[in-house]
Short mmCIF file of C-alpha atoms and ligand atoms in Angstrom, two decimals:
data_model
loop_
_atom_site.label_atom_id
_atom_site.label_comp_id
_atom_site.label_asym_id
_atom_site.label_seq_id
_atom_site.Cartn_x
_atom_site.Cartn_y
_atom_site.Cartn_z
CA MET A 1 91.48 69.38 96.03
CA LYS A 2 92.94 72.39 97.83
CA SER A 3 95.90 73.99 96.14
CA THR A 4 98.02 76.43 98.11
CA VAL A 5 99.05 79.61 96.36
CA ALA A 6 101.72 81.89 97.82
CA ILE A 7 102.78 85.36 96.74
CA TYR A 8 106.47 86.25 96.98
CA PRO A 9 106.48 90.07 96.76
CA GLY A 10 109.45 92.37 96.39
CA SER A 11 111.26 95.08 94.49
CA PHE A 12 113.70 92.66 92.78
CA ASP A 13 115.92 95.51 91.55
CA PRO A 14 117.51 93.22 90.37
CA VAL A 15 116.81 89.57 91.26
CA THR A 16 119.75 88.01 93.15
CA ASN A 17 120.80 84.43 93.81
CA GLY A 18 119.39 84.90 97.31
CA HIS A 19 115.93 85.55 95.81
CA LEU A 20 116.33 82.52 93.55
CA ASP A 21 117.28 80.35 96.51
CA LEU A 22 114.06 81.42 98.23
CA ILE A 23 111.99 80.86 95.08
CA ALA A 24 113.37 77.30 94.86
CA ARG A 25 112.40 76.68 98.49
CA GLY A 26 108.94 78.23 98.04
CA ALA A 27 108.27 76.26 94.84
CA ARG A 28 108.89 73.03 96.77
CA ILE A 29 106.44 73.90 99.55
CA PHE A 30 103.59 75.64 97.73
CA ASP A 31 101.54 74.31 94.82
CA ARG A 32 101.90 77.62 93.07
CA LEU A 33 104.24 80.53 93.74
CA VAL A 34 103.63 83.96 92.24
CA VAL A 35 106.67 86.24 92.29
CA ALA A 36 105.08 89.69 92.47
CA VAL A 37 107.20 92.65 91.41
CA LEU A 38 106.26 95.98 93.00
CA GLN A 39 105.92 98.44 90.11
CA ASN A 40 106.23 101.83 91.75
CA LEU A 41 109.09 102.04 94.20
CA ASP A 42 109.64 104.96 96.59
CA LYS A 43 113.10 105.48 95.17
CA ALA A 44 113.80 105.51 91.45
CA PRO A 45 114.75 101.92 90.58
CA LEU A 46 117.81 101.01 88.48
CA PHE A 47 115.63 98.70 86.34
CA SER A 48 112.09 99.45 85.20
CA ALA A 49 109.31 97.19 86.48
CA ALA A 50 109.10 95.54 83.05
CA GLU A 51 112.86 94.86 83.05
CA ARG A 52 112.77 93.48 86.60
CA ALA A 53 109.88 91.16 85.71
CA GLU A 54 111.46 90.06 82.44
CA MET A 55 114.73 89.07 84.16
CA LEU A 56 112.75 87.14 86.78
CA ARG A 57 110.79 85.30 84.08
CA GLU A 58 114.01 84.28 82.35
CA VAL A 59 115.67 82.95 85.48
CA THR A 60 112.61 81.11 86.85
CA ARG A 61 111.80 79.23 83.62
CA GLU A 62 112.81 75.89 85.14
CA TRP A 63 109.94 75.94 87.69
CA SER A 64 106.61 75.11 86.10
CA ASN A 65 104.68 76.20 89.23
CA VAL A 66 106.33 79.64 89.42
CA GLU A 67 104.77 82.68 87.76
CA VAL A 68 106.01 86.27 87.61
CA ASP A 69 103.57 89.17 87.79
CA LEU A 70 103.57 92.91 88.50
CA PHE A 71 101.56 94.59 91.23
CA ASP A 72 100.87 98.03 92.63
CA GLY A 73 98.98 99.35 95.62
CA LEU A 74 98.41 97.34 98.77
CA LEU A 75 99.95 93.89 98.80
CA VAL A 76 96.94 92.37 100.58
CA ASP A 77 94.61 93.64 97.84
CA TYR A 78 96.77 91.89 95.28
CA VAL A 79 96.87 88.71 97.42
CA ARG A 80 93.03 88.74 97.58
CA ARG A 81 92.74 89.31 93.82
CA ARG A 82 94.97 86.30 93.19
CA ASN A 83 93.03 84.11 95.68
CA ALA A 84 96.31 83.38 97.42
CA HIS A 85 96.70 82.02 100.94
CA ALA A 86 100.15 83.09 101.96
CA ILE A 87 102.81 85.76 101.57
CA LEU A 88 106.35 84.40 101.35
CA ARG A 89 109.22 86.50 102.67
CA GLY A 90 112.89 85.76 103.21
CA ILE A 91 114.68 86.55 106.45
CA ARG A 92 118.44 86.78 106.27
CA ALA A 93 119.50 88.10 109.64
CA ILE A 94 118.06 89.50 112.84
CA SER A 95 118.32 92.95 111.25
CA ASP A 96 115.56 91.96 108.78
CA TYR A 97 113.27 90.84 111.56
CA GLU A 98 111.90 94.15 112.80
CA TYR A 99 110.78 95.40 109.39
CA GLU A 100 109.37 92.01 108.43
CA PHE A 101 107.51 91.67 111.75
CA GLN A 102 105.97 95.11 111.24
CA MET A 103 104.87 94.31 107.68
CA ALA A 104 103.52 90.85 108.55
CA LEU A 105 101.41 92.18 111.41
CA MET A 106 100.12 95.15 109.40
CA ASN A 107 99.20 92.80 106.56
CA ARG A 108 97.45 90.50 109.04
CA ARG A 109 95.50 93.44 110.42
CA LEU A 110 94.45 94.41 106.89
CA GLU A 111 93.66 90.83 105.87
CA PRO A 112 93.44 88.30 108.74
CA ASN A 113 92.99 85.35 106.38
CA VAL A 114 96.41 85.66 104.80
CA GLU A 115 99.42 84.15 106.55
CA THR A 116 102.98 85.43 106.13
CA VAL A 117 105.47 82.57 105.89
CA PHE A 118 109.17 83.25 106.47
CA MET A 119 111.96 81.18 105.01
CA MET A 120 115.71 81.51 105.36
CA PRO A 121 117.88 81.57 102.26
CA ALA A 122 121.11 79.54 102.23
CA GLU A 123 123.59 81.12 104.62
CA LYS A 124 126.04 81.88 101.78
CA TYR A 125 123.51 84.52 100.66
CA SER A 126 122.88 85.98 104.10
CA TYR A 127 124.80 89.19 103.34
CA LEU A 128 123.38 89.63 99.86
CA SER A 129 120.86 92.29 98.86
CA SER A 130 119.82 93.97 95.61
CA ARG A 131 121.02 97.28 97.04
CA ILE A 132 124.55 96.04 97.71
CA VAL A 133 124.70 94.30 94.31
CA ARG A 134 123.66 97.55 92.55
CA GLU A 135 126.25 99.53 94.49
CA VAL A 136 129.13 97.12 93.75
CA ALA A 137 128.14 96.90 90.07
CA GLN A 138 127.85 100.68 89.73
CA LEU A 139 131.34 101.08 91.23
CA GLY A 140 132.85 98.50 88.88
CA GLY A 141 133.23 95.55 91.32
CA SER A 142 132.57 91.92 90.39
CA ILE A 143 129.14 90.51 91.16
CA GLU A 144 129.74 87.11 89.51
CA GLY A 145 128.15 84.34 91.54
CA LEU A 146 125.86 86.73 93.40
CA VAL A 147 123.25 87.18 90.66
CA PRO A 148 122.33 84.97 87.68
CA PRO A 149 124.63 85.39 84.61
CA LEU A 150 121.82 87.17 82.72
CA VAL A 151 121.63 89.79 85.47
CA VAL A 152 125.44 90.23 85.43
CA GLU A 153 125.13 91.13 81.74
CA ARG A 154 122.15 93.45 82.25
CA LEU A 155 123.90 95.22 85.11
CA LYS A 156 127.05 95.68 83.03
CA SER A 157 125.14 97.26 80.17
CA LYS A 158 123.10 99.42 82.57
CA VAL A 159 126.05 100.94 84.42
CA HIS A 160 128.53 101.40 81.56
O1 PNS B 18 111.93 93.70 98.30
P1 PNS B 18 111.32 94.66 99.28
O2 PNS B 18 111.58 96.07 98.82
O3 PNS B 18 111.79 94.40 100.69
O4 PNS B 18 109.73 94.41 99.24
C1 PNS B 18 108.86 95.22 99.98
C2 PNS B 18 107.38 94.97 99.60
C3 PNS B 18 107.18 95.10 98.11
C4 PNS B 18 107.01 93.57 100.04
C5 PNS B 18 106.52 96.01 100.38
O5 PNS B 18 107.05 97.27 100.18
C6 PNS B 18 105.05 96.00 99.96
O6 PNS B 18 104.35 95.07 100.22
N1 PNS B 18 104.60 97.09 99.29
C7 PNS B 18 103.27 97.21 98.81
C8 PNS B 18 102.48 98.28 99.58
C9 PNS B 18 101.91 97.72 100.86
O7 PNS B 18 101.11 96.81 100.85
N2 PNS B 18 102.36 98.30 101.98
C10 PNS B 18 101.92 97.89 103.30
C11 PNS B 18 102.68 96.66 103.75
S1 PNS B 18 102.75 96.62 105.48
#
């Protein structure tokens, strides 16, 4: 029997409720969903790769077909190593489209057998991003309801 494995890659610095909404949608469609945390970011992350992965593991416990892993290097190399068939990405607004289009077509050029699948998170999360959550938290604003409670706590201890 064919089982479809998708990779959901990202920085997840930190995971937001928008990411979780997409994970829930992906876990319903794919047999297995691997949330792949990019280890080395261009900019210094607020949370280390291990911390980002650990928070993701905690908040995705309820899905038995969701796994959290770390990766580095080219995404398509990781996708091949994991014998996956698809890359899952979320699109919030038109502004995401250009970057996502560029990445999807470059990844297709590098590995024609892997398909990028786009899903839209719930519209209540359409303005949400890890960057804006970090900024609000660092400036002392409330991020309740935008990230899981565990992440609220971790952000508080990180910025104070
Ligand atoms: O959450 P992000 O920061 O939007 O995720 C971006 C990510 C991790 C998907 C992208 O930067 C990536 O795939 N990096 C790995 C390096 C790579 O394969 N680059 C070429 C992609 S076109």
